[in-house]
mmCIF file of C-alpha atoms in Angstrom:
data_model
loop_
_atom_site.group_PDB
_atom_site.id
_atom_site.type_symbol
_atom_site.label_atom_id
_atom_site.label_comp_id
_atom_site.label_asym_id
_atom_site.label_seq_id
_atom_site.Cartn_x
_atom_site.Cartn_y
_atom_site.Cartn_z
ATOM 1 C CA MET A 183 19.299 16.834 7.797
ATOM 2 C CA GLN A 184 15.973 15.142 6.966
ATOM 3 C CA VAL A 185 15.742 11.820 5.139
ATOM 4 C CA HIS A 186 12.902 9.831 3.574
ATOM 5 C CA VAL A 187 12.520 6.357 5.076
ATOM 6 C CA VAL A 188 10.065 3.512 4.591
ATOM 7 C CA LYS A 189 7.230 3.998 7.098
ATOM 8 C CA SER A 190 4.966 1.141 6.038
ATOM 9 C CA LYS A 191 5.082 -1.771 3.643
ATOM 10 C CA ILE A 192 2.377 -4.246 2.712
ATOM 11 C CA HIS A 193 4.255 -6.972 0.861
ATOM 12 C CA ARG A 194 2.618 -9.086 -1.864
ATOM 13 C CA VAL A 195 -1.107 -8.466 -1.911
ATOM 14 C CA LYS A 196 -3.304 -9.391 -4.859
ATOM 15 C CA VAL A 197 -5.427 -6.884 -6.730
ATOM 16 C CA THR A 198 -9.087 -7.696 -6.100
ATOM 17 C CA GLY A 199 -10.516 -5.029 -8.386
ATOM 18 C CA ALA A 200 -9.906 -2.129 -10.753
ATOM 19 C CA ASP A 201 -12.530 0.616 -11.079
ATOM 20 C CA LEU A 202 -11.707 3.022 -13.913
ATOM 21 C CA ASN A 203 -14.809 5.143 -13.294
ATOM 22 C CA TYR A 204 -13.957 5.968 -9.674
ATOM 23 C CA ILE A 205 -12.460 9.376 -8.858
ATOM 24 C CA GLY A 206 -9.046 7.947 -7.912
ATOM 25 C CA SER A 207 -7.004 6.239 -5.205
ATOM 26 C CA ILE A 208 -6.384 2.734 -3.891
ATOM 27 C CA THR A 209 -8.927 1.040 -1.642
ATOM 28 C CA ILE A 210 -7.190 -1.039 1.037
ATOM 29 C CA ASP A 211 -8.840 -3.307 3.621
ATOM 30 C CA GLU A 212 -8.982 -1.105 6.729
ATOM 31 C CA ASP A 213 -7.479 -3.898 8.865
ATOM 32 C CA LEU A 214 -4.384 -3.811 6.640
ATOM 33 C CA MET A 215 -4.263 -0.019 6.815
ATOM 34 C CA ASP A 216 -4.394 -0.076 10.615
ATOM 35 C CA ALA A 217 -1.759 -2.800 10.932
ATOM 36 C CA ALA A 218 0.561 -0.960 8.525
ATOM 37 C CA ASN A 219 -0.074 2.432 10.172
ATOM 38 C CA ILE A 220 -1.449 3.912 6.934
ATOM 39 C CA ILE A 221 -4.045 6.648 7.312
ATOM 40 C CA GLU A 222 -6.868 7.662 4.991
ATOM 41 C CA GLY A 223 -5.581 10.035 2.332
ATOM 42 C CA GLU A 224 -1.935 9.087 2.826
ATOM 43 C CA LYS A 225 0.266 8.902 -0.263
ATOM 44 C CA VAL A 226 1.033 5.305 -1.247
ATOM 45 C CA GLN A 227 3.591 4.022 -3.725
ATOM 46 C CA ILE A 228 2.354 0.975 -5.626
ATOM 47 C CA VAL A 229 4.793 -1.497 -7.179
ATOM 48 C CA ASN A 230 3.237 -4.051 -9.538
ATOM 49 C CA ASN A 231 5.293 -7.244 -9.525
ATOM 50 C CA ASN A 232 3.491 -8.562 -12.615
ATOM 51 C CA ASN A 233 4.221 -5.734 -15.054
ATOM 52 C CA GLY A 234 6.840 -3.541 -13.362
ATOM 53 C CA GLU A 235 4.570 -0.491 -13.096
ATOM 54 C CA ARG A 236 5.225 1.953 -10.274
ATOM 55 C CA LEU A 237 2.726 4.649 -9.410
ATOM 56 C CA GLU A 238 1.568 6.827 -6.554
ATOM 57 C CA THR A 239 -1.923 7.573 -5.299
ATOM 58 C CA TYR A 240 -3.636 7.932 -1.934
ATOM 59 C CA ALA A 241 -5.228 5.380 0.382
ATOM 60 C CA ILE A 242 -8.907 5.032 1.187
ATOM 61 C CA PRO A 243 -10.234 2.420 3.607
ATOM 62 C CA GLY A 244 -12.104 -0.607 2.351
ATOM 63 C CA PRO A 245 -14.309 -2.952 4.372
ATOM 64 C CA ARG A 246 -12.549 -4.620 7.292
ATOM 65 C CA ASN A 247 -11.526 -8.267 6.919
ATOM 66 C CA SER A 248 -12.391 -8.148 3.213
ATOM 67 C CA GLY A 249 -8.881 -8.373 1.757
ATOM 68 C CA GLU A 250 -9.900 -5.656 -0.698
ATOM 69 C CA ILE A 251 -7.157 -4.086 -2.804
ATOM 70 C CA THR A 252 -8.824 -2.051 -5.560
ATOM 71 C CA LEU A 253 -7.123 0.450 -7.854
ATOM 72 C CA ASN A 254 -9.423 3.305 -8.775
ATOM 73 C CA GLY A 255 -9.464 5.911 -11.523
ATOM 74 C CA ALA A 256 -6.566 6.128 -13.956
ATOM 75 C CA ALA A 257 -4.502 3.747 -11.794
ATOM 76 C CA ALA A 258 -6.960 0.990 -12.743
ATOM 77 C CA ARG A 259 -5.286 0.903 -16.162
ATOM 78 C CA LYS A 260 -1.964 -0.072 -14.548
ATOM 79 C CA VAL A 261 -3.171 -3.342 -12.958
ATOM 80 C CA ALA A 262 -5.196 -6.454 -13.648
ATOM 81 C CA LYS A 263 -7.216 -8.402 -11.125
ATOM 82 C CA GLY A 264 -4.863 -10.941 -9.530
ATOM 83 C CA ASP A 265 -1.676 -8.875 -10.021
ATOM 84 C CA VAL A 266 0.660 -8.976 -7.027
ATOM 85 C CA LEU A 267 1.514 -5.585 -5.504
ATOM 86 C CA ILE A 268 3.806 -4.119 -2.902
ATOM 87 C CA LEU A 269 2.367 -1.031 -1.170
ATOM 88 C CA ILE A 270 4.844 1.396 0.426
ATOM 89 C CA THR A 271 4.541 4.637 2.377
ATOM 90 C CA TYR A 272 7.404 6.898 3.427
ATOM 91 C CA ALA A 273 8.070 9.416 6.177
ATOM 92 C CA MET A 274 10.536 12.263 6.491
ATOM 93 C CA MET A 275 12.473 12.571 9.709
ATOM 94 C CA PRO A 276 15.785 13.726 11.104
ATOM 95 C CA ILE A 277 18.593 11.325 10.270
ATOM 96 C CA GLU A 278 19.260 10.437 13.921
ATOM 97 C CA GLU A 279 15.593 9.535 14.445
ATOM 98 C CA ALA A 280 15.583 7.585 11.176
ATOM 99 C CA LYS A 281 18.463 5.419 12.402
ATOM 100 C CA GLN A 282 16.245 4.175 15.253
ATOM 101 C CA PHE A 283 12.910 4.065 13.384
ATOM 102 C CA LYS A 284 11.295 0.683 12.711
ATOM 103 C CA PRO A 285 8.744 0.565 9.859
ATOM 104 C CA ALA A 286 5.518 -1.450 9.944
ATOM 105 C CA ILE A 287 6.075 -4.288 7.471
ATOM 106 C CA LEU A 288 3.224 -6.715 6.775
ATOM 107 C CA PHE A 289 3.203 -10.053 4.992
ATOM 108 C CA PRO A 290 -0.510 -10.844 4.523
ATOM 109 C CA ASN A 291 -1.796 -14.208 3.323
ATOM 110 C CA GLU A 292 -1.073 -14.143 -0.416
ATOM 111 C CA GLU A 293 -4.287 -15.975 -1.308
ATOM 112 C CA ASN A 294 -6.809 -13.692 0.409
ATOM 113 C CA ASN A 295 -4.825 -10.585 1.489
ATOM 114 C CA LEU A 296 -5.843 -11.122 5.120
ATOM 115 C CA LEU A 297 -3.599 -10.943 8.157
ATOM 116 C CA ASN A 298 -2.791 -14.387 9.517
#
């Protein structure tokens, strides 16, 4: 049996931008991506704590140590600059492996989205 489990979670980051005219995706500071074990193009679930929206898109790296969290394309309509988000990725694995798996869970600085 295979199960979906949380692979990565970036808890409570602020939206720094929303670019409706971009092709699509979420731009995430590459330092955050590395620390959370998120790769370019990986599917990301976005939970907006301000308005309850939940959506999925894919990750693209932003400049390192920038704290950038920008929603691009249609997803830009689901956020406002300053909204607080939770970013989650999942993995599928055998249930016995999942019982031992430990996800990467980050709690960046809530003011600037940087790792402490």
